[in-house]
Every structure is written in structure tokens, then in C-alpha cells.
Amino acid sequence: MSNRHLTELSSSMTTANDQPNLGNPAPDPESQARRSRRTSMKLLSVLGLLATVMFFRHPAVLMGTAGCFLFGMLWHGIPLRTIGKRLLLIVPFALGAIVFVPFQHTTGETLIFHFMGKAATEEGVERAFVLLLKIVCANLLVTYLLLSTPIFELIKSMRALGVPAVLLEIVGLMLRYLVLLKEEVRSMVKAQQSRGLRLDGWLWKKSAYRRFGELLGVLFLRAYSRSGRIYQSIAARGGFGAGFEVGIVGNGTQYAASADSERQEQEGETEMAIQAMQAMQVQEVTYRYGQMEALRGITFHLERGAKAVLMGPNGAGKSTLISLLNGLEQPAGGVVTVFGEVMTRDNALRLRRRIGVVYQDPDDQIFSSTVEEDVAFGPRNLGLSEQDVEERVAEALKAVGMSEYRRWSPFELSYGQKRRVAIAGVLAMRPEMVILDEPMAFLDPRSRDELQRLLEQMHEDGYTLLVATHDVDFAVEWATDVLILKDGKLLASGTADLLFDDRLLTKADLHLPRLARPFRLLQEMDHVRPRTVRDAAQAIWQLMARGGEGTKGRLFKRMDGESRQRER
């Protein structure tokens, strides 16, 4: 999408979002530049002090240096208790220095004592003490740096100083993943404690140890499953060294091109893809997990600008189909055509830039330490300059109403806010089509309404949208196209009128839209198909206007019959 599209999209979200944080306005570029320079100077100063400390040899000098560092941290308002907790991290290194270093000596040194056949020397003890003091000084410096500087500023400064981007992403992903595991452990333990598990004190019951071991096994399986989903979300945004370069298509829009394949693409093929009327066409697609056939002969197409929903019960194959449409998986049979091009292993990376995917759990998609860094992940993989990356991040966050949260940690956001950040990460890639997997899941009513307004505005700004959902009420109100799956087969495709077909809905394990249910109880009104509350209100008004006493009598008679049937 163009800059204009994202700007228009942002204006529509002004009334749909939480109240802006007026006490934390977005800083101007000059203040950002000054903050970045200060952070870089602080980082270089800490590194310089750390290197200087390594040259000190006298214990008294090191003790004085550690005291100065401690005084400076207290002066800057860092609590002594926090400093003490961070010093506990050096206990393993301190034990290593105390246990091993005193017994390493050369000929001529003064012996102090023997232990298990090893001799400790006075010089060895001094070396151990010096090493321990250096570790303390390094811990204090790093603690000061981490507690006085936002992590996103440190990452930006390290990137500016030339630290490899891959290393920074790995560190950020590890931190994020560890916190997610911690949250899962906490939720699992709470759930078990509510069922009688007791973990009080140091000594547990035998049954508690056994249950805790089972929880660790479940945690391992959940961590393994989550790592696979995180890998998919990273790959979908160009991670893991995809080798993308920035190319230009015929209308001047930037897109990500594979360095290995784009040079081989013909200009005519690219132009034909842009001019194609259909955004996506799926023909007789099958997919297998081992011997199990997950998708069987799927065939459908979506026009550009469609608002489509993909519906079906759990296990119907919706997530598998999304992976095929995004090029993360290749079909065992059949053809997937995206914007006029048949998707293959050779061009999947390039076409993936034109199709963004927002996954069901935002924690699987938000893997950086801050909102800003996470949204910038995809554009950086496109090989864009930092200025262009910053522009895309600002536009995408503004589009979803999350500009004031750009420096927040993902752990400080609500579930609905995380969902919007995940969408922003996709919008920053400027795709032409966006696929959302269960976007309404676990959202409160207000967040659902806000997300629906965002989707509507995205459609008005030219995005082709495909939403996988179980929510029949949302689908019938919002969608123009409906795809219904069950057991890997496409039961039906067409307009939203499919969602009023009782037999089809029963077969697909779905239910009739709630707005339509009352009209099925009314004589001569079971043909009414309201898609919105306004449609239902108009139908009721028309019924009241023309019905008279006869209609009221038939209505009450029908309702009395239903009531008697329920009482039986």
C-alpha cells in the first residue's frame, strides 16, 4: 500500500482506539537524534570504562572503582536492593574464581594451605580477588547501562555502532522467548494450584514432584510448538537470511525481491501480475502431513479488493491453507496462483512480500523487545535504509493507533494492543493482500469492534483481505466472499448468503447468525436475512407497520408454541 493509504487508514482509527497518552507525545526527529547520540555516548563510555577496568591490577584500585560505580548508581536513583539482586548473577563466576584461581600458581610463589592435594598460594588468592573485583565492576557497569537506558535505545545504538543485526535479533528473540516461557510456567502452575497442587516451602509431597515433572514435560511440548509458530512468523517477514533486495515494479511501488531469483524474472511477467484481475486462484490443491491428507482438492478464487472469510470447525484445514497461500508450504498437488503468478519454491519468497499474514496468537508474531523494533523487523529485511524503515514504522503504527506505544515493551500491552501491533508489523511491509488467522479470538467486545473498523478501513484503502474465523456474526456483517471448509474439503464458496443456509451450516458445524434467529420463529418472516443490526431493525419495523392485530396474533401463537415445546 502507498503512503497515502496508510495515512488515510490512520485517520479512521482515531476514534476507535484507546485515549492517547497525552503525557507521552511522540518526540520530534531532532529530540530522537539527540537521545540516540546520548545513548551512543553512554554505551561507548561504559565500554571504555569496562576496558579500562580490565587493565587494573591492584585490589585497592579496583575496590575504589567499584565503590565509585556503586555511588554513581545510587546517585542516579537505582535502588540498592535492585543492585544487590543483579550482583547475585555473578555468584557462579565468583565461586569459580575463589575455587580454582588460588590453586593455579607458578614456581616460587608463597604457599598458604593445601586442599585435596592442591596447594593455594598468596599470589593465587590475590589474583582470584582481583578477578572477582573485575567481575563486580563489570556487573555494576552493565546493570547501570540496562537500568538507565531503554532496551530499544541500546539496540539502536549498537546497530549504529556496527553490531551485526543478526546478533541483535537473536538476543532480542531470546529475551522475548524466555519471558513468554516464564508467563506460560506461571499460568500452568496457577491452573494446577487451583486444582489442589501445593508447592509451599522447600519440601514438597511426592505427588507434587510427580505433577511438577509432568508440567515440565508439557512445557517442553508447548515451547517446541511455539518455536515452530515463531519460526513461521519470522520467515513470513523475511527473516533468517532470506537474501532480499529492494526492487521496483512498474507502478513505482517497492517490493522485496529474492537476490537469487528476481534477476531472472521477465518484465512482462511482472507487469502481467500487476494487471491481473484476480488476487488469488487455488486449483485442485491438496496437502499431506505424512499419510494424512489435510487438504483435498481445494478450488476457489478471490478478486482484488475482496473481503473474504475462511470458515470451518477446528481441524478443517484453515491454518494449513493459509501456509500454502503465503508460500510457507508447497502443495502436494494443484496450483496456487497469486496476482497472476503461479507460486513455486523459486518465487515464493518474492510473492510472500505481497501477502502479509497476521497469526492467531500475537505473542507468536511479536518477538522483539519493543513495539518499534518489532514493526521495523520486516522493513529492515527488505534492505531499506534506516530513514525509510523509520518512515514505515511511523506510518504503520499510526495506522493502527499505536504510535504512543512505540517504545513500550510487548509485555506491557493488552492482548488487543498486541493484536494491533502484529497488524502494524504486516502493514509496514506494504503488502497488497493481508490474511488474518482468527483475529477476533480472545478480544473483549470493544477491541473486537475496533478491529472490525480497522479491517473495514483497510479494505477501503485497497487491501485484499482474507480472515479465518469461527465468528458467523462477524462474517455475515463484514464479508463479501465466504469460503467454508470441513475435513480438508471446500464445502461451499460464494457470498455471505451462504451463512443463512441451515443445512450447510449444520454440515459445517456452524450456527445461524444471531440476528436471523428471531425471524425464523416468525410466520412469513423466515426468509428475512439481516446482516446488520440496522437490517434487523428495518425488518422488524416493516413487520410492525404492515402486520396489524392478525400478525401479532400469529406471532404470539408461534412464540407460545415454542415456549411450550421448551417446557417439555
mmCIF file of N, CA, C and O in Angstrom, residues 487-524:
data_model
loop_
_atom_site.group_PDB
_atom_site.id
_atom_site.type_symbol
_atom_site.label_atom_id
_atom_site.label_comp_id
_atom_site.label_asym_id
_atom_site.label_seq_id
_atom_site.Cartn_x
_atom_site.Cartn_y
_atom_site.Cartn_z
ATOM 1 N N ASP A 487 -12.977 -30.844 7.236
ATOM 2 C CA ASP A 487 -12.213 -32.075 6.981
ATOM 3 C C ASP A 487 -11.370 -31.970 5.715
ATOM 4 O O ASP A 487 -11.231 -32.929 4.952
ATOM 5 N N GLY A 488 -10.807 -30.779 5.490
ATOM 6 C CA GLY A 488 -9.913 -30.599 4.355
ATOM 7 C C GLY A 488 -10.596 -30.403 3.025
ATOM 8 O O GLY A 488 -9.924 -30.293 1.993
ATOM 9 N N LYS A 489 -11.932 -30.338 3.012
ATOM 10 C CA LYS A 489 -12.678 -30.150 1.769
ATOM 11 C C LYS A 489 -13.371 -28.793 1.791
ATOM 12 O O LYS A 489 -13.782 -28.304 2.848
ATOM 13 N N LEU A 490 -13.521 -28.204 0.617
ATOM 14 C CA LEU A 490 -14.265 -26.964 0.489
ATOM 15 C C LEU A 490 -15.735 -27.308 0.294
ATOM 16 O O LEU A 490 -16.144 -27.790 -0.763
ATOM 17 N N LEU A 491 -16.548 -27.049 1.324
ATOM 18 C CA LEU A 491 -17.972 -27.357 1.242
ATOM 19 C C LEU A 491 -18.712 -26.393 0.326
ATOM 20 O O LEU A 491 -19.619 -26.797 -0.408
ATOM 21 N N ALA A 492 -18.338 -25.120 0.392
ATOM 22 C CA ALA A 492 -19.036 -24.122 -0.415
ATOM 23 C C ALA A 492 -18.206 -22.855 -0.482
ATOM 24 O O ALA A 492 -17.398 -22.566 0.407
ATOM 25 N N SER A 493 -18.400 -22.087 -1.548
ATOM 26 C CA SER A 493 -17.808 -20.759 -1.683
ATOM 27 C C SER A 493 -18.818 -19.879 -2.393
ATOM 28 O O SER A 493 -19.519 -20.319 -3.305
ATOM 29 N N GLY A 494 -18.908 -18.637 -1.957
ATOM 30 C CA GLY A 494 -19.875 -17.729 -2.548
ATOM 31 C C GLY A 494 -20.014 -16.480 -1.718
ATOM 32 O O GLY A 494 -19.061 -16.072 -1.027
ATOM 33 N N THR A 495 -21.187 -15.878 -1.742
ATOM 34 C CA THR A 495 -21.434 -14.654 -0.996
ATOM 35 C C THR A 495 -21.813 -14.987 0.446
ATOM 36 O O THR A 495 -21.928 -16.148 0.834
ATOM 37 N N ALA A 496 -22.051 -13.928 1.225
ATOM 38 C CA ALA A 496 -22.430 -14.117 2.628
ATOM 39 C C ALA A 496 -23.795 -14.760 2.789
ATOM 40 O O ALA A 496 -24.151 -15.194 3.894
ATOM 41 N N ASP A 497 -24.583 -14.867 1.712
ATOM 42 C CA ASP A 497 -25.880 -15.549 1.802
ATOM 43 C C ASP A 497 -25.725 -17.023 2.173
ATOM 44 O O ASP A 497 -26.678 -17.648 2.651
ATOM 45 N N LEU A 498 -24.537 -17.579 1.959
ATOM 46 C CA LEU A 498 -24.297 -18.963 2.355
ATOM 47 C C LEU A 498 -24.509 -19.162 3.855
ATOM 48 O O LEU A 498 -24.860 -20.257 4.300
ATOM 49 N N LEU A 499 -24.300 -18.116 4.621
ATOM 50 C CA LEU A 499 -24.380 -18.226 6.076
ATOM 51 C C LEU A 499 -25.819 -18.230 6.583
ATOM 52 O O LEU A 499 -26.051 -18.255 7.796
ATOM 53 N N PHE A 500 -26.798 -18.199 5.673
ATOM 54 C CA PHE A 500 -28.202 -18.355 6.053
ATOM 55 C C PHE A 500 -28.753 -19.709 5.625
ATOM 56 O O PHE A 500 -29.947 -19.960 5.776
ATOM 57 N N ASP A 501 -27.893 -20.572 5.094
ATOM 58 C CA ASP A 501 -28.297 -21.906 4.649
ATOM 59 C C ASP A 501 -28.196 -22.871 5.827
ATOM 60 O O ASP A 501 -27.103 -23.261 6.235
ATOM 61 N N ASP A 502 -29.342 -23.266 6.379
ATOM 62 C CA ASP A 502 -29.352 -24.094 7.595
ATOM 63 C C ASP A 502 -28.641 -25.424 7.379
ATOM 64 O O ASP A 502 -27.869 -25.873 8.245
ATOM 65 N N ARG A 503 -28.900 -26.068 6.255
ATOM 66 C CA ARG A 503 -28.291 -27.378 6.011
ATOM 67 C C ARG A 503 -26.779 -27.262 5.888
ATOM 68 O O ARG A 503 -26.038 -28.085 6.437
ATOM 69 N N LEU A 504 -26.316 -26.244 5.178
ATOM 70 C CA LEU A 504 -24.868 -26.056 5.021
ATOM 71 C C LEU A 504 -24.209 -25.757 6.354
ATOM 72 O O LEU A 504 -23.147 -26.310 6.671
ATOM 73 N N LEU A 505 -24.832 -24.908 7.150
ATOM 74 C CA LEU A 505 -24.257 -24.557 8.447
ATOM 75 C C LEU A 505 -24.204 -25.771 9.369
ATOM 76 O O LEU A 505 -23.223 -25.953 10.112
ATOM 77 N N THR A 506 -25.235 -26.581 9.353
ATOM 78 C CA THR A 506 -25.230 -27.794 10.176
ATOM 79 C C THR A 506 -24.120 -28.735 9.735
ATOM 80 O O THR A 506 -23.412 -29.318 10.571
ATOM 81 N N LYS A 507 -23.950 -28.885 8.440
ATOM 82 C CA LYS A 507 -22.909 -29.755 7.912
ATOM 83 C C LYS A 507 -21.515 -29.244 8.269
ATOM 84 O O LYS A 507 -20.589 -30.034 8.491
ATOM 85 N N ALA A 508 -21.368 -27.926 8.329
ATOM 86 C CA ALA A 508 -20.062 -27.320 8.618
ATOM 87 C C ALA A 508 -19.835 -27.081 10.106
ATOM 88 O O ALA A 508 -18.829 -26.477 10.485
ATOM 89 N N ASP A 509 -20.740 -27.538 10.968
ATOM 90 C CA ASP A 509 -20.641 -27.337 12.419
ATOM 91 C C ASP A 509 -20.617 -25.858 12.782
ATOM 92 O O ASP A 509 -19.902 -25.436 13.706
ATOM 93 N N LEU A 510 -21.391 -25.050 12.059
ATOM 94 C CA LEU A 510 -21.541 -23.634 12.348
ATOM 95 C C LEU A 510 -22.997 -23.372 12.736
ATOM 96 O O LEU A 510 -23.849 -24.248 12.607
ATOM 97 N N HIS A 511 -23.272 -22.160 13.203
ATOM 98 C CA HIS A 511 -24.638 -21.849 13.609
ATOM 99 C C HIS A 511 -25.178 -20.674 12.806
ATOM 100 O O HIS A 511 -24.429 -19.900 12.200
ATOM 101 N N LEU A 512 -26.474 -20.518 12.811
ATOM 102 C CA LEU A 512 -27.142 -19.433 12.113
ATOM 103 C C LEU A 512 -26.773 -18.108 12.786
ATOM 104 O O LEU A 512 -26.655 -18.034 14.016
ATOM 105 N N PRO A 513 -26.577 -17.023 12.019
ATOM 106 C CA PRO A 513 -26.301 -15.715 12.636
ATOM 107 C C PRO A 513 -27.384 -15.342 13.633
ATOM 108 O O PRO A 513 -28.585 -15.584 13.412
ATOM 109 N N ARG A 514 -26.990 -14.755 14.736
ATOM 110 C CA ARG A 514 -27.943 -14.461 15.811
ATOM 111 C C ARG A 514 -29.045 -13.498 15.364
ATOM 112 O O ARG A 514 -30.181 -13.589 15.823
ATOM 113 N N LEU A 515 -28.724 -12.555 14.501
ATOM 114 C CA LEU A 515 -29.736 -11.609 14.046
ATOM 115 C C LEU A 515 -30.836 -12.292 13.246
ATOM 116 O O LEU A 515 -31.961 -11.791 13.176
ATOM 117 N N ALA A 516 -30.530 -13.431 12.628
ATOM 118 C CA ALA A 516 -31.519 -14.128 11.801
ATOM 119 C C ALA A 516 -32.403 -15.073 12.606
ATOM 120 O O ALA A 516 -33.482 -15.458 12.143
ATOM 121 N N ARG A 517 -31.970 -15.447 13.795
ATOM 122 C CA ARG A 517 -32.708 -16.466 14.536
ATOM 123 C C ARG A 517 -34.124 -16.037 14.920
ATOM 124 O O ARG A 517 -35.066 -16.839 14.786
ATOM 125 N N PRO A 518 -34.355 -14.812 15.410
ATOM 126 C CA PRO A 518 -35.733 -14.459 15.779
ATOM 127 C C PRO A 518 -36.699 -14.527 14.598
ATOM 128 O O PRO A 518 -37.874 -14.879 14.781
ATOM 129 N N PHE A 519 -36.200 -14.216 13.392
ATOM 130 C CA PHE A 519 -37.097 -14.203 12.238
ATOM 131 C C PHE A 519 -37.491 -15.620 11.821
ATOM 132 O O PHE A 519 -38.511 -15.798 11.153
ATOM 133 N N ARG A 520 -36.702 -16.615 12.195
ATOM 134 C CA ARG A 520 -37.089 -17.989 11.911
ATOM 135 C C ARG A 520 -38.265 -18.439 12.777
ATOM 136 O O ARG A 520 -38.902 -19.456 12.499
ATOM 137 N N LEU A 521 -38.543 -17.695 13.850
ATOM 138 C CA LEU A 521 -39.666 -18.015 14.726
ATOM 139 C C LEU A 521 -40.947 -17.306 14.313
ATOM 140 O O LEU A 521 -42.017 -17.561 14.894
ATOM 141 N N LEU A 522 -40.844 -16.403 13.325
ATOM 142 C CA LEU A 522 -41.997 -15.612 12.923
ATOM 143 C C LEU A 522 -42.584 -16.147 11.627
ATOM 144 O O LEU A 522 -41.847 -16.437 10.670
ATOM 145 N N GLN A 523 -43.904 -16.270 11.592
ATOM 146 C CA GLN A 523 -44.564 -16.712 10.373
ATOM 147 C C GLN A 523 -44.374 -15.667 9.269
ATOM 148 O O GLN A 523 -44.462 -14.465 9.513
ATOM 149 N N GLU A 524 -44.120 -16.156 8.070
ATOM 150 C CA GLU A 524 -43.942 -15.333 6.879
ATOM 151 C C GLU A 524 -42.724 -14.422 6.961
ATOM 152 O O GLU A 524 -42.584 -13.496 6.157
#
